[in-house]
């Protein structure tokens, strides 16, 4: 019944996208392209397609064409190629913390003039959640608008807690409690093969920088400077956090004995192979709709500071657009970030609505009845969520972070050697951006 009702909530969110009339074309139509960095498919594609159709029908003076570009890395490659060819889209969606790299590529345009020209522009910007809008600025200029945003949250299997004698309403709050519970929740069969691991966090290429950011912040450290030119990978807080992570594998043996993939974790949790995990809020709909046990969402266990990390994507606008193109792109961005559209987007997947007013819509009120974990994700934002690694040349930095974290986890290098060498390479890359 739970799955059926949740499916009805999702269907209702998607049903709001249906149109039967044919749009009336204006005499002068401004064509707009935008790149959307997400693997096409499922409810997200349906919802985004609907936003485009609705906007085009309601605004016949514009015609928006959405171009799916695949992964975030694919998206950047295509944006770079388009910039070199002089064929940049008028606007695009990209990770919010790519802003320094996008700026260095010369493919972002400040939006302050559009806010100023908008009748309620200031109120519109003030309506975004502080944890999301804070990362939309560069050199005190507004350069992006939050859209598909998330937070890493703590999921746990309440039924598994009861099975081993843990209170399902008292999830772990500290790293020490997390280890104790994870060891207790790890279950083996008669042959000694692990049937259920106590805990999981993503460790595969392209994703391990997220838990690394969180663990370091929870340990009182900081990953990079606010101007994106410095990293602190060899700080004591960073090294201690990574050592705790490595010990989960080698000492406590309560996590998988391999590099756990971000993409595999939701199904592993749903199938009962992971009792607890930290993962994106973007999987809330999937996990609640497909789990045959009671799902719990709680604040992150921590060492020194209660915090997590935000994730996701923002809208950016390209430079050298005409005045009418900028106006049209702005109108579309505004449409996608109005409360009802943000509510529908959230209900389609579990990405957090980026504006406060969305949580007062009937769409999200109904969704939260069936997915109470959304409140937990919202609580985590209020409790604390730092910015994911954000530097110049962030693609190179991210790749190096993943490489050296994996070397430490697999035992190819000691934690101290891995993080020290990582810092040296990061310094070499970023030194040209320092004054």
Short mmCIF file of C-alpha atoms in Angstrom, two decimals:
data_model
loop_
_atom_site.label_atom_id
_atom_site.label_comp_id
_atom_site.label_asym_id
_atom_site.label_seq_id
_atom_site.Cartn_x
_atom_site.Cartn_y
_atom_site.Cartn_z
CA UNK A 1 0.00 0.00 0.00
CA UNK A 2 2.86 2.39 0.84
CA UNK A 3 4.34 1.97 -2.65
CA UNK A 4 0.94 2.45 -4.28
CA UNK A 5 0.19 5.67 -2.39
CA UNK A 6 3.65 7.07 -3.01
CA UNK A 7 3.23 6.23 -6.67
CA UNK A 8 -0.02 8.19 -6.66
CA UNK A 9 1.75 11.23 -5.16
CA UNK A 10 4.45 11.04 -7.82
CA UNK A 11 1.88 10.49 -10.56
CA UNK A 12 -0.03 13.54 -9.37
CA UNK A 13 3.14 15.63 -9.50
CA UNK A 14 3.80 14.47 -13.03
CA UNK A 15 0.17 14.73 -14.10
CA UNK A 16 0.31 18.47 -13.51
CA UNK A 17 2.54 18.56 -16.59
CA UNK A 18 0.00 17.36 -19.14
CA UNK A 19 -1.20 19.70 -21.87
CA UNK A 20 -3.49 19.02 -24.77
CA UNK A 21 -3.52 22.31 -26.69
CA UNK A 22 -1.21 23.39 -29.47
CA UNK A 23 0.92 26.44 -28.66
CA UNK A 24 0.23 29.60 -30.61
CA UNK A 25 3.45 30.81 -32.19
CA UNK A 26 4.32 34.48 -31.98
CA UNK A 27 5.48 36.32 -35.08
CA UNK A 28 8.92 36.93 -33.61
CA UNK A 29 10.20 33.97 -31.62
CA UNK A 30 13.43 34.05 -29.63
CA UNK A 31 15.07 30.62 -29.72
CA UNK A 32 16.82 29.51 -26.54
CA UNK A 33 19.01 26.46 -25.97
CA UNK A 34 20.11 25.08 -22.66
CA UNK A 35 22.30 22.16 -21.66
CA UNK A 36 20.98 19.87 -18.97
CA UNK A 37 23.62 17.75 -17.24
CA UNK A 38 21.76 14.66 -16.15
CA UNK A 39 21.46 11.15 -17.52
CA UNK A 40 18.15 11.29 -19.35
CA UNK A 41 15.37 9.00 -18.21
CA UNK A 42 12.65 8.44 -15.64
CA UNK A 43 10.65 10.93 -13.63
CA UNK A 44 13.32 13.62 -13.77
CA UNK A 45 13.32 13.68 -17.55
CA UNK A 46 9.53 13.68 -17.65
CA UNK A 47 9.36 16.57 -15.19
CA UNK A 48 12.01 18.64 -16.96
CA UNK A 49 10.40 17.96 -20.35
CA UNK A 50 7.14 19.14 -18.87
CA UNK A 51 8.66 22.38 -17.59
CA UNK A 52 9.93 23.12 -21.09
CA UNK A 53 6.58 22.32 -22.72
CA UNK A 54 4.64 24.37 -20.21
CA UNK A 55 6.91 27.36 -20.54
CA UNK A 56 6.90 27.28 -24.34
CA UNK A 57 3.10 27.07 -24.41
CA UNK A 58 2.64 29.91 -21.94
CA UNK A 59 5.32 32.09 -23.57
CA UNK A 60 5.01 31.77 -27.37
CA UNK A 61 7.50 34.61 -27.85
CA UNK A 62 10.20 32.15 -26.73
CA UNK A 63 11.08 28.63 -27.76
CA UNK A 64 13.26 26.71 -25.32
CA UNK A 65 15.12 23.63 -26.55
CA UNK A 66 16.65 21.43 -23.88
CA UNK A 67 19.71 19.40 -24.82
CA UNK A 68 20.61 16.47 -22.58
CA UNK A 69 24.39 16.29 -22.25
CA UNK A 70 24.89 13.22 -20.06
CA UNK A 71 27.10 13.37 -17.00
CA UNK A 72 28.49 16.51 -15.42
CA UNK A 73 31.88 15.78 -16.98
CA UNK A 74 30.27 15.28 -20.40
CA UNK A 75 28.46 18.56 -19.92
CA UNK A 76 31.65 20.51 -19.23
CA UNK A 77 33.39 18.99 -22.25
CA UNK A 78 30.45 19.98 -24.47
CA UNK A 79 30.33 23.48 -22.99
CA UNK A 80 34.06 23.92 -23.66
CA UNK A 81 33.64 22.70 -27.24
CA UNK A 82 30.67 25.01 -27.76
CA UNK A 83 32.64 27.97 -26.36
CA UNK A 84 35.51 27.31 -28.76
CA UNK A 85 33.08 27.00 -31.68
CA UNK A 86 31.12 30.10 -30.66
CA UNK A 87 27.93 28.08 -30.21
CA UNK A 88 27.32 28.25 -26.45
CA UNK A 89 23.73 27.69 -25.33
CA UNK A 90 22.09 30.73 -23.78
CA UNK A 91 22.01 28.98 -20.41
CA UNK A 92 22.82 25.64 -18.82
CA UNK A 93 22.65 23.55 -15.68
CA UNK A 94 25.93 22.57 -14.01
CA UNK A 95 27.20 21.67 -10.52
CA UNK A 96 26.99 24.71 -8.28
CA UNK A 97 30.55 24.24 -7.03
CA UNK A 98 32.02 24.36 -10.54
CA UNK A 99 31.69 28.14 -10.43
CA UNK A 100 35.42 28.88 -10.22
CA UNK A 101 36.20 26.62 -13.15
CA UNK A 102 33.30 27.98 -15.22
CA UNK A 103 34.52 31.50 -14.47
CA UNK A 104 38.06 30.64 -15.60
CA UNK A 105 36.60 29.28 -18.85
CA UNK A 106 34.79 32.59 -19.39
CA UNK A 107 31.37 30.98 -19.80
CA UNK A 108 29.31 32.56 -17.02
CA UNK A 109 27.51 35.88 -16.89
CA UNK A 110 26.44 37.80 -13.74
CA UNK A 111 22.70 38.02 -13.17
CA UNK A 112 22.43 41.09 -10.93
CA UNK A 113 21.03 43.27 -13.73
CA UNK A 114 18.21 40.79 -14.31
CA UNK A 115 17.37 40.76 -10.60
CA UNK A 116 17.35 44.55 -10.54
CA UNK A 117 15.07 44.75 -13.59
CA UNK A 118 12.67 42.18 -12.13
CA UNK A 119 9.74 43.74 -10.29
CA UNK A 120 10.14 41.35 -7.34
CA UNK A 121 13.70 40.25 -8.05
CA UNK A 122 15.03 40.85 -4.56
CA UNK A 123 12.14 38.98 -2.94
CA UNK A 124 12.69 36.13 -5.39
CA UNK A 125 16.37 35.77 -4.40
CA UNK A 126 15.51 36.12 -0.70
CA UNK A 127 13.10 33.19 -1.07
CA UNK A 128 15.87 30.62 -1.63
CA UNK A 129 17.17 28.51 1.22
CA UNK A 130 20.31 30.06 2.68
CA UNK A 131 22.25 26.78 2.33
CA UNK A 132 21.71 26.91 -1.44
CA UNK A 133 21.78 30.58 -2.46
CA UNK A 134 25.04 31.27 -0.56
CA UNK A 135 27.01 29.42 -3.26
CA UNK A 136 25.46 31.40 -6.11
CA UNK A 137 27.86 34.32 -5.71
CA UNK A 138 31.34 35.03 -7.04
CA UNK A 139 33.16 38.24 -6.15
CA UNK A 140 29.89 39.55 -4.65
CA UNK A 141 28.05 39.05 -7.94
CA UNK A 142 25.12 36.69 -8.42
CA UNK A 143 26.25 34.18 -11.06
CA UNK A 144 23.81 31.25 -10.73
CA UNK A 145 20.38 30.21 -9.49
CA UNK A 146 19.81 27.05 -7.37
CA UNK A 147 17.74 24.40 -9.09
CA UNK A 148 18.39 20.64 -8.67
CA UNK A 149 19.86 20.76 -5.20
CA UNK A 150 20.38 18.07 -2.60
CA UNK A 151 22.01 17.27 0.70
CA UNK A 152 23.81 14.14 1.77
CA UNK A 153 21.67 12.54 4.48
CA UNK A 154 21.79 9.57 6.84
CA UNK A 155 19.50 6.63 5.99
CA UNK A 156 18.97 3.63 8.25
CA UNK A 157 16.89 0.45 8.29
CA UNK A 158 14.62 0.57 11.34
CA UNK A 159 13.69 -3.09 11.01
CA UNK A 160 17.36 -4.10 11.10
CA UNK A 161 17.80 -2.00 14.24
CA UNK A 162 14.99 -3.89 15.97
CA UNK A 163 16.42 -7.20 14.77
CA UNK A 164 19.71 -6.65 16.64
CA UNK A 165 18.17 -5.01 19.69
CA UNK A 166 18.86 -1.36 18.82
CA UNK A 167 16.25 1.32 19.37
CA UNK A 168 14.92 2.23 15.88
CA UNK A 169 14.09 5.71 17.14
CA UNK A 170 17.63 6.29 18.45
CA UNK A 171 20.04 6.23 15.48
CA UNK A 172 23.73 6.91 16.15
CA UNK A 173 24.71 10.52 16.74
CA UNK A 174 28.51 10.24 16.95
CA UNK A 175 31.22 8.46 14.97
CA UNK A 176 31.82 6.20 17.97
CA UNK A 177 28.15 5.19 18.16
CA UNK A 178 28.07 4.72 14.40
CA UNK A 179 30.95 2.23 14.55
CA UNK A 180 29.38 0.34 17.48
CA UNK A 181 26.00 0.08 15.73
CA UNK A 182 27.53 -0.77 12.34
CA UNK A 183 29.50 -3.66 13.85
CA UNK A 184 26.38 -4.97 15.56
CA UNK A 185 24.31 -4.62 12.36
CA UNK A 186 26.86 -6.44 10.18
CA UNK A 187 25.49 -9.94 9.64
CA UNK A 188 27.18 -13.07 8.24
CA UNK A 189 25.83 -16.46 7.24
CA UNK A 190 27.02 -19.80 8.62
CA UNK A 191 29.97 -19.83 6.23
CA UNK A 192 31.13 -16.40 7.36
CA UNK A 193 29.99 -14.59 4.20
CA UNK A 194 28.64 -11.13 4.89
CA UNK A 195 24.92 -10.86 4.16
CA UNK A 196 24.50 -7.32 5.46
CA UNK A 197 27.04 -4.60 6.09
CA UNK A 198 26.42 -2.19 8.91
CA UNK A 199 27.29 0.98 7.04
CA UNK A 200 28.20 2.33 3.64
CA UNK A 201 29.52 5.52 2.08
CA UNK A 202 30.45 6.04 -1.57
CA UNK A 203 34.06 5.41 -2.52
CA UNK A 204 34.12 5.05 -6.30
CA UNK A 205 35.71 7.44 -8.79
CA UNK A 206 33.87 10.72 -9.12
CA UNK A 207 31.96 10.41 -5.85
CA UNK A 208 34.30 9.83 -2.90
CA UNK A 209 35.04 13.56 -2.66
CA UNK A 210 31.54 14.01 -1.21
CA UNK A 211 31.95 11.88 1.95
CA UNK A 212 35.52 13.21 2.24
CA UNK A 213 34.21 16.78 2.38
CA UNK A 214 31.62 15.79 4.98
CA UNK A 215 33.92 13.77 7.24
CA UNK A 216 36.57 16.49 7.25
CA UNK A 217 33.97 19.15 8.11
CA UNK A 218 32.48 16.94 10.83
CA UNK A 219 35.98 16.63 12.25
CA UNK A 220 36.34 20.41 12.44
CA UNK A 221 38.31 20.88 9.22
CA UNK A 222 37.90 22.72 5.94
CA UNK A 223 38.62 21.36 2.46
CA UNK A 224 39.41 24.55 0.55
CA UNK A 225 39.60 28.32 0.93
CA UNK A 226 36.58 30.47 0.17
CA UNK A 227 38.26 31.89 -2.95
CA UNK A 228 38.89 28.45 -4.49
CA UNK A 229 42.69 28.85 -4.67
CA UNK A 230 43.84 26.83 -1.64
CA UNK A 231 43.23 23.30 -0.39
CA UNK A 232 43.92 21.79 3.03
CA UNK A 233 44.10 18.09 2.24
CA UNK A 234 47.04 17.44 4.57
CA UNK A 235 45.54 19.17 7.61
CA UNK A 236 45.29 17.14 10.85
CA UNK A 237 41.48 17.25 10.63
CA UNK A 238 41.56 15.85 7.10
CA UNK A 239 44.10 13.12 7.86
CA UNK A 240 42.25 12.01 11.01
CA UNK A 241 38.93 11.88 9.13
CA UNK A 242 40.37 9.74 6.34
CA UNK A 243 42.07 7.47 8.87
CA UNK A 244 38.70 6.91 10.59
CA UNK A 245 37.26 6.07 7.16
CA UNK A 246 40.06 3.60 6.41
CA UNK A 247 39.59 1.99 9.84
CA UNK A 248 35.98 1.21 8.98
CA UNK A 249 37.43 -1.21 6.43
CA UNK A 250 40.53 -2.57 8.11
CA UNK A 251 39.83 -2.40 11.83
CA UNK A 252 36.07 -2.44 12.35
CA UNK A 253 35.18 -4.39 9.18
CA UNK A 254 31.64 -3.02 9.15
CA UNK A 255 31.64 -1.69 5.57
CA UNK A 256 32.09 -3.62 2.29
CA UNK A 257 35.63 -4.88 1.71
CA UNK A 258 35.74 -3.13 -1.68
CA UNK A 259 35.24 0.38 -3.02
CA UNK A 260 31.53 0.98 -2.68
CA UNK A 261 29.91 2.62 -5.72
CA UNK A 262 27.54 5.56 -5.32
CA UNK A 263 25.25 4.11 -8.00
CA UNK A 264 24.97 0.71 -6.27
CA UNK A 265 24.20 1.94 -2.77
CA UNK A 266 20.45 2.72 -3.05
CA UNK A 267 19.61 -0.77 -4.31
CA UNK A 268 21.91 -2.36 -1.74
CA UNK A 269 20.07 -0.47 0.99
CA UNK A 270 16.66 -1.34 -0.45
CA UNK A 271 17.65 -5.02 -0.69
CA UNK A 272 18.88 -5.09 2.90
CA UNK A 273 22.59 -5.38 2.11
CA UNK A 274 23.37 -2.10 3.89
CA UNK A 275 21.78 -1.30 7.26
CA UNK A 276 22.90 2.35 7.29
CA UNK A 277 24.33 4.67 4.67
CA UNK A 278 25.02 8.29 3.87
CA UNK A 279 23.65 9.18 0.46
CA UNK A 280 21.93 11.91 -1.48
CA UNK A 281 18.45 13.15 -0.63
CA UNK A 282 17.88 12.73 -4.37
CA UNK A 283 17.11 9.07 -3.67
CA UNK A 284 14.32 9.65 -1.13
CA UNK A 285 11.49 8.84 -3.53
CA UNK A 286 13.24 5.72 -4.81
CA UNK A 287 14.12 4.41 -1.35
CA UNK A 288 10.75 5.06 0.28
CA UNK A 289 8.86 3.74 -2.72
CA UNK A 290 10.79 0.48 -3.02
CA UNK A 291 11.82 -0.55 0.51
CA UNK A 292 9.89 -3.33 2.25
CA UNK A 293 11.07 -2.15 5.67
CA UNK A 294 10.61 1.03 7.66
CA UNK A 295 13.11 3.64 6.51
CA UNK A 296 14.68 6.08 8.93
CA UNK A 297 16.33 9.40 8.07
CA UNK A 298 18.34 11.16 10.75
CA UNK A 299 20.98 13.82 11.24
CA UNK A 300 24.50 12.73 10.36
CA UNK A 301 26.62 11.14 13.10
CA UNK A 302 29.66 13.37 13.62
CA UNK A 303 32.92 13.84 15.46
CA UNK A 304 33.17 17.55 16.36
CA UNK A 305 30.58 19.44 14.27
CA UNK A 306 27.06 18.42 13.21
CA UNK A 307 27.13 19.00 9.47
CA UNK A 308 26.73 17.43 6.08
CA UNK A 309 27.32 18.74 2.56
CA UNK A 310 25.06 20.17 -0.11
CA UNK A 311 25.16 18.88 -3.65
CA UNK A 312 23.45 19.35 -6.97
CA UNK A 313 23.20 21.83 -9.80
CA UNK A 314 22.42 25.46 -10.52
CA UNK A 315 21.32 27.39 -13.58
CA UNK A 316 24.09 29.46 -15.20
CA UNK A 317 23.76 31.95 -18.05
CA UNK A 318 26.28 32.25 -20.87
CA UNK A 319 27.93 35.56 -21.82
CA UNK A 320 27.30 37.40 -25.08
CA UNK A 321 23.56 36.73 -25.16
CA UNK A 322 21.27 39.34 -26.65
CA UNK A 323 19.05 41.33 -24.31
CA UNK A 324 16.00 39.35 -25.44
CA UNK A 325 17.80 36.03 -25.00
CA UNK A 326 18.82 36.98 -21.47
CA UNK A 327 15.27 38.03 -20.68
CA UNK A 328 13.86 34.76 -22.03
CA UNK A 329 16.42 32.62 -20.23
CA UNK A 330 15.69 34.48 -17.00
CA UNK A 331 11.95 33.94 -17.40
CA UNK A 332 12.49 30.21 -17.90
CA UNK A 333 14.82 29.94 -14.91
CA UNK A 334 12.29 31.78 -12.80
CA UNK A 335 9.53 29.44 -13.96
CA UNK A 336 11.52 26.34 -12.98
CA UNK A 337 12.30 27.77 -9.55
CA UNK A 338 8.85 28.98 -8.57
CA UNK A 339 7.45 27.16 -5.49
CA UNK A 340 5.05 24.81 -7.33
CA UNK A 341 7.63 23.75 -9.91
CA UNK A 342 10.22 23.19 -7.19
CA UNK A 343 7.67 21.13 -5.27
CA UNK A 344 6.96 18.97 -8.30
CA UNK A 345 10.67 18.52 -8.93
CA UNK A 346 11.24 17.49 -5.33
CA UNK A 347 8.33 15.02 -5.37
CA UNK A 348 9.66 13.42 -8.55
CA UNK A 349 12.90 12.29 -6.92
CA UNK A 350 13.81 13.71 -3.53
CA UNK A 351 16.00 16.58 -4.67
CA UNK A 352 15.31 19.30 -2.14
CA UNK A 353 13.12 22.18 -3.17
CA UNK A 354 15.43 25.18 -3.24
CA UNK A 355 12.84 27.76 -2.16
CA UNK A 356 11.16 28.04 1.25
CA UNK A 357 7.66 28.52 -0.13
CA UNK A 358 7.70 25.16 -1.92
CA UNK A 359 7.35 23.39 1.42
CA UNK A 360 3.99 25.07 1.94
CA UNK A 361 2.50 23.75 -1.31
CA UNK A 362 -0.06 20.94 -1.28
CA UNK A 363 2.26 18.94 -3.54
CA UNK A 364 5.02 18.78 -0.95
CA UNK A 365 2.67 18.47 2.01
CA UNK A 366 1.25 15.30 0.46
CA UNK A 367 4.72 14.09 -0.50
CA UNK A 368 6.06 14.58 3.01
CA UNK A 369 3.21 12.49 4.45
CA UNK A 370 4.48 9.52 2.44
CA UNK A 371 8.18 10.43 2.58
CA UNK A 372 8.78 11.76 6.09
CA UNK A 373 12.51 11.55 5.42
CA UNK A 374 12.22 14.79 3.46
CA UNK A 375 11.77 16.56 6.80
CA UNK A 376 14.97 14.86 7.98
CA UNK A 377 16.81 16.19 4.94
CA UNK A 378 15.44 19.67 5.62
CA UNK A 379 16.50 19.37 9.26
CA UNK A 380 20.02 18.44 8.15
CA UNK A 381 20.26 21.61 6.07
CA UNK A 382 19.22 23.66 9.09
CA UNK A 383 21.67 21.80 11.34
CA UNK A 384 24.52 22.41 8.91
CA UNK A 385 25.66 21.54 5.39
CA UNK A 386 28.95 22.78 4.00
CA UNK A 387 29.85 23.42 0.37
CA UNK A 388 31.32 20.52 -1.56
CA UNK A 389 34.93 20.90 -2.80
CA UNK A 390 34.95 24.10 -4.88
CA UNK A 391 38.22 25.19 -6.47
CA UNK A 392 39.61 26.33 -9.76
CA UNK A 393 40.44 23.39 -12.04
CA UNK A 394 37.98 21.41 -9.93
CA UNK A 395 37.76 18.51 -12.38
CA UNK A 396 41.48 17.86 -12.01
CA UNK A 397 41.31 18.35 -8.26
CA UNK A 398 38.33 16.01 -7.91
CA UNK A 399 40.08 13.30 -9.92
CA UNK A 400 43.17 13.55 -7.74
CA UNK A 401 41.10 13.50 -4.54
CA UNK A 402 39.36 10.32 -5.68
CA UNK A 403 42.65 8.68 -6.73
CA UNK A 404 44.40 9.33 -3.43
CA UNK A 405 41.41 8.48 -1.26
CA UNK A 406 41.15 5.16 -3.03
CA UNK A 407 44.89 4.56 -2.58
CA UNK A 408 44.47 5.10 1.17
CA UNK A 409 41.34 2.95 1.46
CA UNK A 410 42.87 0.03 -0.47
CA UNK A 411 46.14 0.24 1.46
CA UNK A 412 48.33 1.21 -1.49
CA UNK A 413 49.48 4.24 0.50
CA UNK A 414 49.32 5.32 4.12
CA UNK A 415 46.79 8.03 4.87
CA UNK A 416 49.54 10.54 5.69
CA UNK A 417 51.45 9.82 2.46
CA UNK A 418 48.31 9.89 0.32
CA UNK A 419 47.01 13.18 1.65
CA UNK A 420 50.47 14.77 1.65
CA UNK A 421 51.08 13.90 -1.98
CA UNK A 422 47.54 14.99 -2.88
CA UNK A 423 48.18 18.40 -1.31
CA UNK A 424 51.47 18.83 -3.21
CA UNK A 425 49.75 18.13 -6.54
CA UNK A 426 46.84 20.43 -5.71
CA UNK A 427 49.28 23.22 -4.84
CA UNK A 428 50.99 22.77 -8.20
CA UNK A 429 47.69 23.08 -10.05
CA UNK A 430 46.30 26.04 -8.10
CA UNK A 431 49.39 28.20 -7.65
CA UNK A 432 48.71 30.15 -10.86
CA UNK A 433 45.37 31.33 -9.42
CA UNK A 434 46.87 32.80 -6.27
CA UNK A 435 47.70 36.46 -5.98
#
